[in-house]
């Protein structure tokens, strides 16, 4: 390995090698990595473009796991880039795709993100609370402590913003 090359150069070489190989799953994975780097560097539009291409390539390859990862990263990049409406629409696509693929963990993760965004954007408080409660049962079945914690933190966020601090405190216990 030649580690003297810049990360950008190595990234570009990896993406080119994936394209040359012609394997759509590998191409999609490379696009996800490049998109994540772009997003981390503040190029939200570039990141979203690459992540959309990754999702399409993964779909054409029939690789649902990579497709869901592309959607997750696109939702995250849009959120972190303060493109909240775009983050919500990508999150809704991620949720629908996870449901159609039968990936319960991805479905519940997307559900929490979408519920939080609905609360932030539209103050659909009842719907946000209802949606954010749903994943608890699935995460218990999956024995996912991370998932349960994610739900609890997001529930706490909702209750803090409602001014219900005692209920929020229960979420953080």
PDB file of C-alpha atoms in Angstrom, residues 40-158:
ATOM      1  CA  UNK A  40     -18.259  15.389   6.296  1.00  0.00           C
ATOM      2  CA  UNK A  41     -16.405  18.096   4.399  1.00  0.00           C
ATOM      3  CA  UNK A  42     -19.525  20.214   4.012  1.00  0.00           C
ATOM      4  CA  UNK A  43     -20.390  19.420   0.374  1.00  0.00           C
ATOM      5  CA  UNK A  44     -23.945  18.347   1.133  1.00  0.00           C
ATOM      6  CA  UNK A  45     -25.177  18.602  -2.467  1.00  0.00           C
ATOM      7  CA  UNK A  46     -22.266  16.512  -3.729  1.00  0.00           C
ATOM      8  CA  UNK A  47     -22.806  13.971  -0.957  1.00  0.00           C
ATOM      9  CA  UNK A  48     -26.508  13.626  -1.673  1.00  0.00           C
ATOM     10  CA  UNK A  49     -25.882  13.207  -5.395  1.00  0.00           C
ATOM     11  CA  UNK A  50     -23.363  10.412  -4.784  1.00  0.00           C
ATOM     12  CA  UNK A  51     -25.531   8.714  -2.164  1.00  0.00           C
ATOM     13  CA  UNK A  52     -28.531   8.754  -4.491  1.00  0.00           C
ATOM     14  CA  UNK A  53     -26.375   7.153  -7.198  1.00  0.00           C
ATOM     15  CA  UNK A  54     -25.229   4.573  -4.626  1.00  0.00           C
ATOM     16  CA  UNK A  55     -28.803   3.726  -3.697  1.00  0.00           C
ATOM     17  CA  UNK A  56     -29.748   3.306  -7.373  1.00  0.00           C
ATOM     18  CA  UNK A  57     -26.701   1.092  -8.081  1.00  0.00           C
ATOM     19  CA  UNK A  58     -27.427  -1.067  -5.026  1.00  0.00           C
ATOM     20  CA  UNK A  59     -31.074  -1.396  -6.080  1.00  0.00           C
ATOM     21  CA  UNK A  60     -30.040  -2.487  -9.600  1.00  0.00           C
ATOM     22  CA  UNK A  61     -27.596  -4.970  -8.038  1.00  0.00           C
ATOM     23  CA  UNK A  62     -30.320  -6.363  -5.783  1.00  0.00           C
ATOM     24  CA  UNK A  63     -28.291  -5.578  -2.670  1.00  0.00           C
ATOM     25  CA  UNK A  64     -30.836  -4.369  -0.127  1.00  0.00           C
ATOM     26  CA  UNK A  65     -28.327  -3.957   2.700  1.00  0.00           C
ATOM     27  CA  UNK A  66     -26.153  -1.568   0.698  1.00  0.00           C
ATOM     28  CA  UNK A  67     -29.248   0.229  -0.565  1.00  0.00           C
ATOM     29  CA  UNK A  68     -30.443   0.825   3.004  1.00  0.00           C
ATOM     30  CA  UNK A  69     -26.983   2.056   4.015  1.00  0.00           C
ATOM     31  CA  UNK A  70     -27.019   4.557   1.133  1.00  0.00           C
ATOM     32  CA  UNK A  71     -30.424   5.838   2.240  1.00  0.00           C
ATOM     33  CA  UNK A  72     -29.299   6.037   5.886  1.00  0.00           C
ATOM     34  CA  UNK A  73     -26.218   8.033   4.948  1.00  0.00           C
ATOM     35  CA  UNK A  74     -28.230  10.325   2.652  1.00  0.00           C
ATOM     36  CA  UNK A  75     -30.708  11.030   5.452  1.00  0.00           C
ATOM     37  CA  UNK A  76     -27.820  11.721   7.851  1.00  0.00           C
ATOM     38  CA  UNK A  77     -26.006  13.998   5.374  1.00  0.00           C
ATOM     39  CA  UNK A  78     -29.142  16.000   4.645  1.00  0.00           C
ATOM     40  CA  UNK A  79     -29.863  16.361   8.366  1.00  0.00           C
ATOM     41  CA  UNK A  80     -26.337  17.415   9.236  1.00  0.00           C
ATOM     42  CA  UNK A  81     -26.382  19.842   6.312  1.00  0.00           C
ATOM     43  CA  UNK A  82     -29.573  21.376   7.738  1.00  0.00           C
ATOM     44  CA  UNK A  83     -31.646  20.262   4.755  1.00  0.00           C
ATOM     45  CA  UNK A  84     -34.431  19.090   7.041  1.00  0.00           C
ATOM     46  CA  UNK A  85     -37.202  18.703   4.452  1.00  0.00           C
ATOM     47  CA  UNK A  86     -34.857  16.650   2.260  1.00  0.00           C
ATOM     48  CA  UNK A  87     -33.771  14.658   5.309  1.00  0.00           C
ATOM     49  CA  UNK A  88     -37.411  13.854   6.053  1.00  0.00           C
ATOM     50  CA  UNK A  89     -38.201  12.766   2.486  1.00  0.00           C
ATOM     51  CA  UNK A  90     -35.102  10.544   2.325  1.00  0.00           C
ATOM     52  CA  UNK A  91     -35.933   9.176   5.771  1.00  0.00           C
ATOM     53  CA  UNK A  92     -39.437   8.272   4.613  1.00  0.00           C
ATOM     54  CA  UNK A  93     -37.981   6.459   1.564  1.00  0.00           C
ATOM     55  CA  UNK A  94     -35.529   4.666   3.874  1.00  0.00           C
ATOM     56  CA  UNK A  95     -38.386   3.591   6.168  1.00  0.00           C
ATOM     57  CA  UNK A  96     -40.523   2.347   3.256  1.00  0.00           C
ATOM     58  CA  UNK A  97     -37.619   0.455   1.694  1.00  0.00           C
ATOM     59  CA  UNK A  98     -36.648  -1.156   5.009  1.00  0.00           C
ATOM     60  CA  UNK A  99     -40.260  -2.288   5.456  1.00  0.00           C
ATOM     61  CA  UNK A 100     -40.402  -3.742   1.950  1.00  0.00           C
ATOM     62  CA  UNK A 101     -37.110  -5.595   2.505  1.00  0.00           C
ATOM     63  CA  UNK A 102     -38.244  -6.863   5.918  1.00  0.00           C
ATOM     64  CA  UNK A 103     -35.239  -5.388   7.757  1.00  0.00           C
ATOM     65  CA  UNK A 104     -36.740  -4.683  11.185  1.00  0.00           C
ATOM     66  CA  UNK A 105     -33.662  -3.033  12.631  1.00  0.00           C
ATOM     67  CA  UNK A 106     -33.311  -0.605   9.710  1.00  0.00           C
ATOM     68  CA  UNK A 107     -37.070  -0.021   9.767  1.00  0.00           C
ATOM     69  CA  UNK A 108     -37.116   0.962  13.416  1.00  0.00           C
ATOM     70  CA  UNK A 109     -33.972   3.088  13.120  1.00  0.00           C
ATOM     71  CA  UNK A 110     -35.541   4.945  10.198  1.00  0.00           C
ATOM     72  CA  UNK A 111     -38.845   5.258  12.095  1.00  0.00           C
ATOM     73  CA  UNK A 112     -37.101   7.003  15.013  1.00  0.00           C
ATOM     74  CA  UNK A 113     -35.322   9.413  12.660  1.00  0.00           C
ATOM     75  CA  UNK A 114     -38.491  10.186  10.713  1.00  0.00           C
ATOM     76  CA  UNK A 115     -40.541  10.719  13.890  1.00  0.00           C
ATOM     77  CA  UNK A 116     -37.908  13.099  15.254  1.00  0.00           C
ATOM     78  CA  UNK A 117     -37.855  15.069  12.005  1.00  0.00           C
ATOM     79  CA  UNK A 118     -41.657  15.285  11.909  1.00  0.00           C
ATOM     80  CA  UNK A 119     -41.536  16.727  15.392  1.00  0.00           C
ATOM     81  CA  UNK A 120     -38.807  19.234  14.481  1.00  0.00           C
ATOM     82  CA  UNK A 121     -40.372  20.338  11.206  1.00  0.00           C
ATOM     83  CA  UNK A 122     -44.086  20.202  11.687  1.00  0.00           C
ATOM     84  CA  UNK A 123     -44.750  19.993  15.385  1.00  0.00           C
ATOM     85  CA  UNK A 124     -46.925  16.927  14.696  1.00  0.00           C
ATOM     86  CA  UNK A 125     -46.531  16.128  18.343  1.00  0.00           C
ATOM     87  CA  UNK A 126     -49.047  13.318  18.731  1.00  0.00           C
ATOM     88  CA  UNK A 127     -47.904  11.564  15.559  1.00  0.00           C
ATOM     89  CA  UNK A 128     -44.229  11.987  16.473  1.00  0.00           C
ATOM     90  CA  UNK A 129     -44.810  10.552  19.942  1.00  0.00           C
ATOM     91  CA  UNK A 130     -46.877   7.666  18.568  1.00  0.00           C
ATOM     92  CA  UNK A 131     -44.251   6.846  15.946  1.00  0.00           C
ATOM     93  CA  UNK A 132     -41.343   7.134  18.346  1.00  0.00           C
ATOM     94  CA  UNK A 133     -42.986   4.651  20.733  1.00  0.00           C
ATOM     95  CA  UNK A 134     -43.409   1.907  18.112  1.00  0.00           C
ATOM     96  CA  UNK A 135     -39.787   0.720  17.868  1.00  0.00           C
ATOM     97  CA  UNK A 136     -39.453  -0.155  21.559  1.00  0.00           C
ATOM     98  CA  UNK A 137     -41.164  -3.533  21.143  1.00  0.00           C
ATOM     99  CA  UNK A 138     -39.133  -4.472  18.093  1.00  0.00           C
ATOM    100  CA  UNK A 139     -35.879  -3.424  19.704  1.00  0.00           C
ATOM    101  CA  UNK A 140     -36.730  -5.500  22.778  1.00  0.00           C
ATOM    102  CA  UNK A 141     -37.424  -8.499  20.519  1.00  0.00           C
ATOM    103  CA  UNK A 142     -34.129  -7.878  18.714  1.00  0.00           C
ATOM    104  CA  UNK A 143     -32.360  -7.413  22.074  1.00  0.00           C
ATOM    105  CA  UNK A 144     -30.878  -4.174  20.762  1.00  0.00           C
ATOM    106  CA  UNK A 145     -29.785  -2.041  23.687  1.00  0.00           C
ATOM    107  CA  UNK A 146     -28.528   0.554  21.208  1.00  0.00           C
ATOM    108  CA  UNK A 147     -31.947   0.710  19.569  1.00  0.00           C
ATOM    109  CA  UNK A 148     -33.767   1.025  22.883  1.00  0.00           C
ATOM    110  CA  UNK A 149     -31.372   3.780  23.984  1.00  0.00           C
ATOM    111  CA  UNK A 150     -31.907   5.618  20.694  1.00  0.00           C
ATOM    112  CA  UNK A 151     -35.666   5.567  21.188  1.00  0.00           C
ATOM    113  CA  UNK A 152     -35.361   6.714  24.807  1.00  0.00           C
ATOM    114  CA  UNK A 153     -33.055   9.616  23.897  1.00  0.00           C
ATOM    115  CA  UNK A 154     -35.386  10.750  21.138  1.00  0.00           C
ATOM    116  CA  UNK A 155     -38.433  10.425  23.393  1.00  0.00           C
ATOM    117  CA  UNK A 156     -36.607  12.522  25.976  1.00  0.00           C
ATOM    118  CA  UNK A 157     -35.893  15.132  23.301  1.00  0.00           C
ATOM    119  CA  UNK A 158     -39.600  15.333  22.470  1.00  0.00           C
TER     120      UNK A 158
END
